[in-house]
Coordinates of C-alpha atoms in Angstrom, one line a residue:
M1 CA 3.7 -25.6 -20.4
T2 CA 6.2 -23.9 -18.2
Q3 CA 5.0 -20.7 -16.5
P4 CA 7.1 -17.7 -17.3
T5 CA 9.2 -16.5 -14.4
R6 CA 9.2 -13.0 -12.8
R7 CA 12.5 -11.3 -12.3
L8 CA 11.6 -7.6 -12.7
F9 CA 8.3 -7.7 -10.8
G10 CA 8.3 -8.1 -7.1
T11 CA 5.7 -7.9 -4.3
D12 CA 4.3 -4.6 -5.6
G13 CA 5.3 -4.0 -9.2
I14 CA 8.8 -3.1 -10.3
R15 CA 11.1 -1.2 -7.9
G16 CA 14.6 0.2 -8.1
K17 CA 17.0 3.1 -7.9
A18 CA 15.9 5.9 -10.2
N19 CA 17.9 6.2 -13.5
Q20 CA 19.4 2.7 -12.9
A21 CA 18.0 -0.5 -14.5
P22 CA 15.3 -1.6 -14.0
M23 CA 14.1 1.9 -13.0
D24 CA 15.5 3.7 -16.0
A25 CA 13.9 5.2 -19.1
A26 CA 14.9 2.4 -21.4
T27 CA 13.1 -0.2 -19.2
A28 CA 10.1 2.0 -18.8
L29 CA 9.9 2.3 -22.6
R30 CA 10.0 -1.5 -23.0
L31 CA 7.4 -2.0 -20.3
G32 CA 5.1 0.4 -22.1
Q33 CA 5.6 -1.4 -25.3
A34 CA 5.2 -4.9 -23.8
A35 CA 2.2 -4.0 -21.6
G36 CA 0.7 -2.1 -24.6
Q37 CA 1.0 -5.2 -26.8
Y38 CA -0.4 -7.4 -24.0
F39 CA -3.5 -5.3 -23.4
N40 CA -4.0 -4.2 -27.1
R41 CA -6.9 -6.6 -27.8
G42 CA -9.9 -6.0 -30.0
T43 CA -10.7 -3.2 -32.4
H44 CA -11.8 -0.5 -29.9
R45 CA -9.6 2.5 -29.2
H46 CA -7.3 1.4 -26.4
R47 CA -6.5 3.6 -23.4
V48 CA -4.1 3.6 -20.5
V49 CA -4.3 5.9 -17.4
I50 CA -0.9 7.0 -16.1
G51 CA -0.4 8.6 -12.7
K52 CA 2.6 9.2 -10.5
D53 CA 3.7 10.6 -7.1
T54 CA 5.9 13.6 -6.6
R55 CA 9.4 12.1 -7.1
L56 CA 11.8 13.9 -9.4
S57 CA 12.3 10.7 -11.4
G58 CA 8.6 10.7 -12.3
Y59 CA 9.4 13.3 -15.0
M60 CA 11.7 10.7 -16.6
L61 CA 9.6 7.6 -16.3
E62 CA 6.2 9.0 -17.2
P63 CA 7.2 10.2 -20.7
A64 CA 9.1 6.9 -21.3
L65 CA 6.1 4.9 -20.5
T66 CA 3.9 7.2 -22.5
A67 CA 6.1 6.7 -25.6
G68 CA 5.9 2.9 -25.3
F69 CA 2.2 2.9 -25.0
V70 CA 1.6 5.4 -27.8
G71 CA 3.9 3.4 -30.0
A72 CA 1.8 0.3 -29.2
G73 CA -1.3 2.1 -30.3
M74 CA -2.7 3.1 -26.9
D75 CA -4.0 6.5 -26.0
A76 CA -2.3 7.7 -22.8
V77 CA -4.3 9.7 -20.3
L78 CA -1.9 11.5 -17.9
V79 CA -3.3 12.6 -14.5
G80 CA -0.1 13.8 -12.8
P81 CA 0.4 13.3 -9.0
M82 CA -2.5 11.3 -7.7
P83 CA -2.9 8.5 -5.1
T84 CA -2.5 4.9 -6.2
P85 CA -6.1 4.1 -5.4
A86 CA -7.2 7.0 -7.6
I87 CA -5.4 5.4 -10.6
A88 CA -7.3 2.2 -10.0
L89 CA -10.6 4.1 -9.7
L90 CA -9.9 6.1 -12.9
T91 CA -8.9 3.1 -14.8
R92 CA -12.4 1.6 -14.2
S93 CA -14.2 4.9 -14.5
L94 CA -12.6 5.8 -17.9
R95 CA -13.1 2.2 -19.1
A96 CA -9.4 2.0 -19.8
D97 CA -7.6 -1.1 -20.7
L98 CA -4.8 -0.5 -18.2
G99 CA -3.7 1.7 -15.3
V100 CA -0.1 2.6 -14.4
M101 CA 1.1 4.2 -11.2
V102 CA 4.7 5.5 -11.0
S103 CA 5.6 5.4 -7.4
A104 CA 7.9 3.7 -4.8
S105 CA 5.3 4.1 -2.1
H106 CA 7.0 4.7 1.3
N107 CA 10.6 4.5 -0.1
P108 CA 12.9 7.6 -0.3
F109 CA 13.0 9.8 -3.4
E110 CA 16.0 8.0 -4.8
D111 CA 13.8 5.0 -5.5
N112 CA 10.9 4.6 -7.8
G113 CA 8.5 1.9 -9.0
I114 CA 5.8 1.1 -11.5
K115 CA 2.6 -0.7 -10.6
L116 CA 0.1 -2.0 -13.2
F117 CA -3.7 -2.3 -12.9
G118 CA -6.0 -4.2 -15.2
P119 CA -9.2 -2.8 -16.7
D120 CA -11.1 -4.0 -13.5
G121 CA -8.9 -1.7 -11.4
L122 CA -7.2 -4.7 -9.8
K123 CA -3.4 -5.2 -9.6
L124 CA -2.2 -7.7 -12.1
S125 CA -1.7 -11.3 -11.1
D126 CA 1.7 -13.0 -10.9
A127 CA 1.0 -14.8 -14.1
Q128 CA 0.0 -11.6 -16.0
E129 CA 3.2 -9.9 -14.8
A130 CA 5.3 -12.9 -15.9
E131 CA 3.7 -12.8 -19.4
I132 CA 4.5 -9.0 -19.7
E133 CA 8.0 -9.6 -18.5
A134 CA 8.5 -12.3 -21.1
L135 CA 7.4 -9.9 -23.8
M136 CA 9.9 -7.3 -22.6
A137 CA 12.7 -9.9 -22.9
G138 CA 11.8 -10.6 -26.5
D139 CA 11.5 -8.8 -29.8
L140 CA 9.1 -5.9 -29.3
R141 CA 8.9 -4.9 -33.0
A142 CA 5.5 -6.6 -33.0
S143 CA 4.2 -4.0 -30.5
Q144 CA 5.0 -1.1 -32.9
V145 CA 1.8 -0.2 -34.8
A146 CA 1.5 1.5 -38.2
P147 CA 1.8 5.3 -38.2
A148 CA -2.0 5.7 -38.6
R149 CA -2.6 3.6 -35.5
L150 CA -0.4 5.5 -33.1
G151 CA -2.0 6.5 -29.9
R152 CA -2.3 10.1 -28.5
A153 CA -1.4 11.5 -25.1
S154 CA -3.6 14.0 -23.2
R155 CA -4.0 15.3 -19.7
L156 CA -7.2 14.8 -17.6
E157 CA -7.5 18.1 -15.8
D158 CA -10.4 17.1 -13.5
A159 CA -8.8 13.9 -12.2
P160 CA -8.3 15.3 -8.6
G161 CA -11.9 16.3 -8.5
R162 CA -13.2 12.9 -9.6
Y163 CA -11.2 11.2 -6.8
I164 CA -12.2 13.8 -4.2
E165 CA -15.9 13.1 -4.9
A166 CA -15.4 9.4 -4.8
A167 CA -13.6 9.6 -1.4
K168 CA -16.4 11.8 0.0
Q169 CA -19.0 9.3 -1.2
S170 CA -17.5 6.7 1.2
F171 CA -18.3 8.9 4.2
P172 CA -21.9 8.6 5.5
R173 CA -24.0 11.5 4.2
R174 CA -25.8 11.9 7.6
L175 CA -22.5 12.7 9.3
T176 CA -20.1 15.6 9.2
L177 CA -16.6 16.3 10.5
E178 CA -17.5 19.6 11.9
G179 CA -16.0 20.2 15.3
L180 CA -13.0 17.9 14.7
R181 CA -9.5 19.3 14.4
I182 CA -7.5 16.9 12.2
V183 CA -3.7 17.0 11.4
V184 CA -3.1 15.2 8.1
D185 CA 0.4 14.3 7.0
C186 CA 0.6 13.7 3.2
A187 CA 4.3 12.8 3.2
H188 CA 5.0 15.4 0.5
G189 CA 3.5 12.8 -1.8
A190 CA 0.7 12.0 -4.1
A191 CA -2.2 13.1 -1.8
Y192 CA -0.8 16.5 -0.9
K193 CA -3.7 18.3 -2.6
V194 CA -6.6 15.8 -2.4
A195 CA -6.5 14.6 1.2
P196 CA -6.7 18.0 2.9
T197 CA -9.4 19.0 0.5
V198 CA -11.6 16.0 1.3
L199 CA -11.3 16.5 5.0
W200 CA -12.0 20.3 4.7
E201 CA -15.0 19.7 2.4
L202 CA -16.5 17.3 5.0
G203 CA -16.3 20.0 7.6
A204 CA -13.1 19.4 9.6
E205 CA -10.6 22.0 10.7
V206 CA -7.6 20.7 8.9
V207 CA -3.9 21.2 9.9
P208 CA -1.9 19.9 6.9
I209 CA 1.8 18.9 6.9
G210 CA 3.9 17.2 4.3
V211 CA 2.1 19.2 1.5
A212 CA 5.1 21.0 -0.1
P213 CA 6.7 18.4 -2.4
D214 CA 9.9 19.5 -4.2
G215 CA 10.8 16.2 -5.9
F216 CA 13.2 15.2 -3.2
N217 CA 11.4 15.3 0.1
I218 CA 8.8 12.6 -0.3
N219 CA 8.6 10.5 2.9
Q220 CA 11.6 12.4 4.3
G221 CA 10.9 12.7 8.0
V222 CA 7.1 12.6 7.3
G223 CA 4.4 10.2 6.4
S224 CA 3.3 6.8 7.7
T225 CA 6.8 5.5 8.2
A226 CA 7.9 8.6 10.2
P227 CA 4.9 9.8 12.3
G228 CA 6.9 11.6 15.0
Q229 CA 6.3 15.1 13.6
L230 CA 2.6 14.3 13.2
A231 CA 2.3 13.1 16.8
G232 CA 4.1 16.2 18.2
L233 CA 1.8 18.5 16.2
V234 CA -1.3 16.7 17.3
R235 CA -0.4 17.3 20.9
E236 CA 0.7 20.9 20.2
R237 CA -2.5 21.8 18.4
R238 CA -4.7 19.8 20.7
A239 CA -6.1 18.0 17.7
D240 CA -8.6 15.1 17.9
I241 CA -6.6 12.8 15.7
G242 CA -3.7 12.7 13.2
I243 CA -3.6 10.9 9.9
A244 CA -0.3 9.9 8.2
L245 CA -0.4 8.7 4.6
D246 CA 2.6 7.3 2.7
G247 CA 4.0 8.6 -0.6
D248 CA 1.3 7.2 -2.8
A249 CA -1.4 7.3 -0.2
D250 CA -2.4 3.7 -0.4
R251 CA -1.8 3.2 3.3
L252 CA -2.0 5.1 6.5
V253 CA -1.3 5.0 10.2
L254 CA -3.1 7.2 12.8
V255 CA -2.1 8.9 16.1
D256 CA -4.7 9.6 18.8
E257 CA -5.1 12.9 20.6
C258 CA -2.2 11.9 22.9
G259 CA 0.1 11.3 20.0
T260 CA 0.1 7.5 20.4
L261 CA 0.5 5.4 17.2
I262 CA -2.5 3.4 15.9
D263 CA -1.4 0.8 13.3
G264 CA -3.1 -1.0 10.6
D265 CA -4.1 -3.9 12.8
Q266 CA -6.1 -1.6 15.1
I267 CA -7.7 0.1 12.1
L268 CA -8.8 -3.3 10.7
A269 CA -10.2 -4.2 14.1
L270 CA -12.2 -0.9 14.4
I271 CA -13.6 -1.1 10.9
A272 CA -14.5 -4.8 11.2
G273 CA -16.4 -4.2 14.5
S274 CA -18.2 -1.2 13.0
W275 CA -19.2 -2.9 9.8
Q276 CA -20.2 -6.1 11.6
A277 CA -22.5 -4.1 13.9
E278 CA -24.1 -2.4 10.9
G279 CA -24.5 -5.7 9.0
R280 CA -22.0 -4.6 6.3
L281 CA -19.2 -7.0 6.9
R282 CA -19.1 -9.9 4.4
G283 CA -17.5 -13.3 4.5
G284 CA -17.5 -13.7 8.3
A285 CA -13.8 -12.8 8.3
V286 CA -11.1 -10.2 7.8
V287 CA -8.1 -10.9 5.5
A288 CA -4.7 -9.9 6.8
T289 CA -1.1 -11.0 6.2
V290 CA 1.3 -13.2 8.2
M291 CA 2.6 -9.9 9.8
S292 CA -0.6 -9.1 11.6
N293 CA -0.5 -9.4 15.4
M294 CA -2.0 -12.4 17.1
G295 CA -3.9 -9.9 19.3
L296 CA -5.9 -9.0 16.2
E297 CA -6.7 -12.6 15.6
R298 CA -7.9 -13.1 19.2
H299 CA -10.0 -9.9 19.1
L300 CA -11.7 -11.0 15.9
K301 CA -12.4 -14.4 17.3
G302 CA -14.1 -12.8 20.2
L303 CA -16.4 -11.1 17.7
G304 CA -17.2 -14.4 16.0
L305 CA -15.0 -13.6 13.0
N306 CA -12.1 -15.4 11.5
L307 CA -8.7 -13.9 10.5
L308 CA -7.6 -15.3 7.1
R309 CA -3.8 -14.8 6.6
T310 CA -1.9 -14.3 3.3
A311 CA 1.6 -13.6 2.2
V312 CA 2.8 -10.1 2.6
G313 CA 1.5 -7.7 -0.1
D314 CA -1.8 -6.0 -0.4
R315 CA -2.2 -7.7 -3.8
Y316 CA -2.4 -11.1 -2.1
V317 CA -4.8 -9.7 0.5
G318 CA -7.1 -8.5 -2.3
E319 CA -6.9 -11.9 -4.1
R320 CA -7.8 -13.8 -0.9
M321 CA -10.7 -11.3 -0.2
R322 CA -12.2 -12.1 -3.5
D323 CA -11.8 -15.8 -3.1
A324 CA -13.3 -15.8 0.3
G325 CA -16.1 -13.3 -0.4
C326 CA -14.8 -10.8 2.1
N327 CA -15.0 -7.0 1.8
L328 CA -12.4 -6.0 4.4
G329 CA -8.7 -6.8 4.5
G330 CA -5.3 -5.2 5.0
E331 CA -1.9 -5.1 6.5
Q332 CA -0.4 -4.1 9.8
S333 CA 1.6 -1.5 7.9
G334 CA -1.6 0.4 7.1
H335 CA -2.8 -0.9 3.7
V336 CA -6.6 -1.3 4.2
I337 CA -8.7 -2.7 1.3
M338 CA -12.4 -2.0 1.5
A339 CA -14.0 -3.7 -1.5
D340 CA -17.2 -1.7 -1.2
F341 CA -15.2 1.5 -2.0
A342 CA -11.9 0.6 -3.7
T343 CA -10.1 -2.2 -5.5
T344 CA -6.8 -1.6 -3.7
G345 CA -5.5 -0.1 -0.4
D346 CA -6.8 3.5 0.1
G347 CA -5.4 5.4 3.1
L348 CA -7.7 8.3 2.8
I349 CA -10.9 6.3 2.6
A350 CA -9.8 4.0 5.4
A351 CA -9.2 7.2 7.5
L352 CA -12.7 8.3 6.7
Q353 CA -14.1 5.0 8.0
V354 CA -12.3 5.5 11.3
L355 CA -13.5 9.1 11.5
S356 CA -17.1 8.1 11.0
V357 CA -16.9 5.9 14.1
L358 CA -15.2 8.6 16.0
V359 CA -18.0 11.0 15.1
Q360 CA -20.8 8.6 16.0
E361 CA -19.3 7.4 19.3
K362 CA -18.4 10.9 20.5
R363 CA -15.4 9.6 22.4
P364 CA -11.7 10.4 22.2
A365 CA -9.6 8.6 19.6
S366 CA -7.5 7.0 22.4
E367 CA -10.6 5.1 23.4
V368 CA -12.3 4.5 20.0
C369 CA -9.2 3.3 18.2
R370 CA -7.8 0.9 20.9
R371 CA -9.7 -2.3 20.1
F372 CA -7.3 -4.9 21.5
T373 CA -4.0 -5.3 23.4
P374 CA -1.4 -6.5 21.0
L375 CA 1.0 -9.2 21.9
P376 CA 4.6 -8.1 22.2
Q377 CA 6.0 -8.1 18.7
R378 CA 9.4 -7.0 17.4
L379 CA 10.6 -6.6 13.8
V380 CA 14.3 -6.1 12.8
N381 CA 15.5 -5.5 9.2
V382 CA 18.8 -6.9 8.1
R383 CA 20.2 -5.5 4.9
F384 CA 22.1 -7.9 2.6
A385 CA 23.7 -8.1 -0.9
G386 CA 23.9 -11.1 -3.2
A387 CA 22.2 -14.4 -2.4
S388 CA 19.7 -14.5 0.5
P389 CA 21.2 -15.9 3.7
L390 CA 18.0 -17.6 4.7
K391 CA 19.1 -20.9 3.1
D392 CA 22.2 -21.1 5.3
D393 CA 22.1 -24.2 7.5
A394 CA 23.2 -22.3 10.7
V395 CA 20.3 -19.8 10.2
Q396 CA 17.8 -22.6 9.7
R397 CA 19.0 -24.5 12.7
E398 CA 18.6 -21.4 14.9
I399 CA 15.2 -20.7 13.5
A400 CA 14.1 -24.2 14.3
A401 CA 15.5 -24.0 17.9
F402 CA 13.6 -20.8 18.6
E403 CA 10.4 -22.1 17.1
E404 CA 10.6 -25.1 19.5
R405 CA 11.1 -22.7 22.4
L406 CA 8.1 -20.5 21.5
G407 CA 5.8 -23.4 20.8
E408 CA 2.2 -22.3 20.7
R409 CA 2.9 -19.3 22.9
G410 CA 4.2 -17.3 19.9
R411 CA 5.6 -17.4 16.4
I412 CA 8.5 -16.4 14.3
L413 CA 8.3 -15.0 10.8
I414 CA 11.5 -14.5 8.7
R415 CA 11.3 -13.4 5.1
A416 CA 13.0 -11.5 2.4
S417 CA 11.4 -8.2 1.5
G418 CA 9.7 -8.0 -1.8
T419 CA 10.7 -4.3 -2.4
E420 CA 14.2 -3.9 -0.8
P421 CA 17.3 -6.1 -0.2
L422 CA 16.3 -6.8 3.4
I423 CA 15.7 -9.8 5.6
R424 CA 12.8 -9.1 7.9
V425 CA 13.0 -10.9 11.2
M426 CA 9.8 -10.8 13.3
A427 CA 8.8 -12.6 16.5
E428 CA 5.8 -12.2 18.8
A429 CA 4.8 -13.9 22.0
E430 CA 3.3 -13.2 25.4
D431 CA 6.8 -13.1 26.9
E432 CA 8.4 -9.8 25.8
A433 CA 11.8 -10.8 27.0
L434 CA 11.7 -13.9 24.9
V435 CA 10.6 -11.9 21.9
T436 CA 13.6 -9.6 22.2
E437 CA 16.0 -12.5 22.7
T438 CA 14.6 -14.3 19.7
V439 CA 14.8 -11.4 17.3
E440 CA 18.2 -10.2 18.4
S441 CA 19.8 -13.6 18.3
L442 CA 18.4 -14.5 14.9
A443 CA 19.3 -11.1 13.4
A444 CA 22.9 -11.5 14.8
T445 CA 23.2 -15.0 13.2
I446 CA 22.0 -13.7 9.9
R447 CA 24.4 -10.8 10.0
A448 CA 27.3 -13.2 10.8
R449 CA 26.4 -15.4 7.9
I450 CA 26.2 -12.4 5.5
A451 CA 29.6 -11.3 6.7
A452 CA 31.1 -14.8 6.2

């Protein structure tokens, strides 16, 4: 049998411009109907948990999804603005059949997205997404239940408190954050209430920024993709560390007391070393994507650990972790999955793992969080419209030529983004000049072929 194809779903759910297909109310309604039909199995009362970030368009997409699910016979539990990992947690905690997060993560407010979680709190597989998409393309009258079987919609008022307690449970009870001054940047996003609360309740002096969402300012000059303001404030307030989350708080980056950036690779190295020393690391390996720096791979090898690489996307990281029996994985961009605590990337809980090491070692973040020296690496994004230029013969010839020049001293990774119309051109090697030449030349060739 031919496997259904995915056209709506990308690397991380469905993404698009708000109020334009596929990120419009009509598509959200059909998604609710189709996913409701797909997960409406058995005679029990079916339930879906729906969360969102702080984008204005969430007010449009949330009720459209709710209508679809209710019409398919599912009770909808609405939790409002909450981090993506909280939706995964609540889906399992409430024994729901499905979890839905309305968010475009680190993208600007004009965009939005929809992510789906199964009853186990895990993101759906490619095959499951393809089946739901096939239902959306067909006749959805079968999803419409009789009037007596319609679902109900209700709000879960204590949802933030449930997640706050779960996050705190991940931090060792014998430790406290007392004496630490922490700047936390919530990107005017989903964690704007819960993240500062968790840090404060654990004893830290908290300096919050990015905690005044207005529907338009999510990720605007703040958050994990724009840590400049955070770095400046850490230096100004003489803080011990800065934490930057993204719009849905499933990833983070850090800055040390000097304002220097600490990316996801360094965070993975720190947690891996700490867990290995405590006998908590499973699988003898860490899972990361093809984007992670070769320096991380060499560092882990020195610890007697393997680095298992996957395609880009925390969903693929999670799948490989389960297959390999690992409990730690993530992405250079800051998605960190800790299977002992969460089923998906959780920026806040990852930050707490770093803070626990900081407290125990009693050394500055600039020393604690620098676990290896990364190889020179550069990434350039090339925007395009229409067909991908990567199949062009001239582009492929130049890629092959640079791969031959780099040999075993480095590597090239060129791929289309799964969330935006971008070609990502990355190279890394011990020779920084060669890295720069490689990326600039390849990006120029791709731009020329797009223009042609």
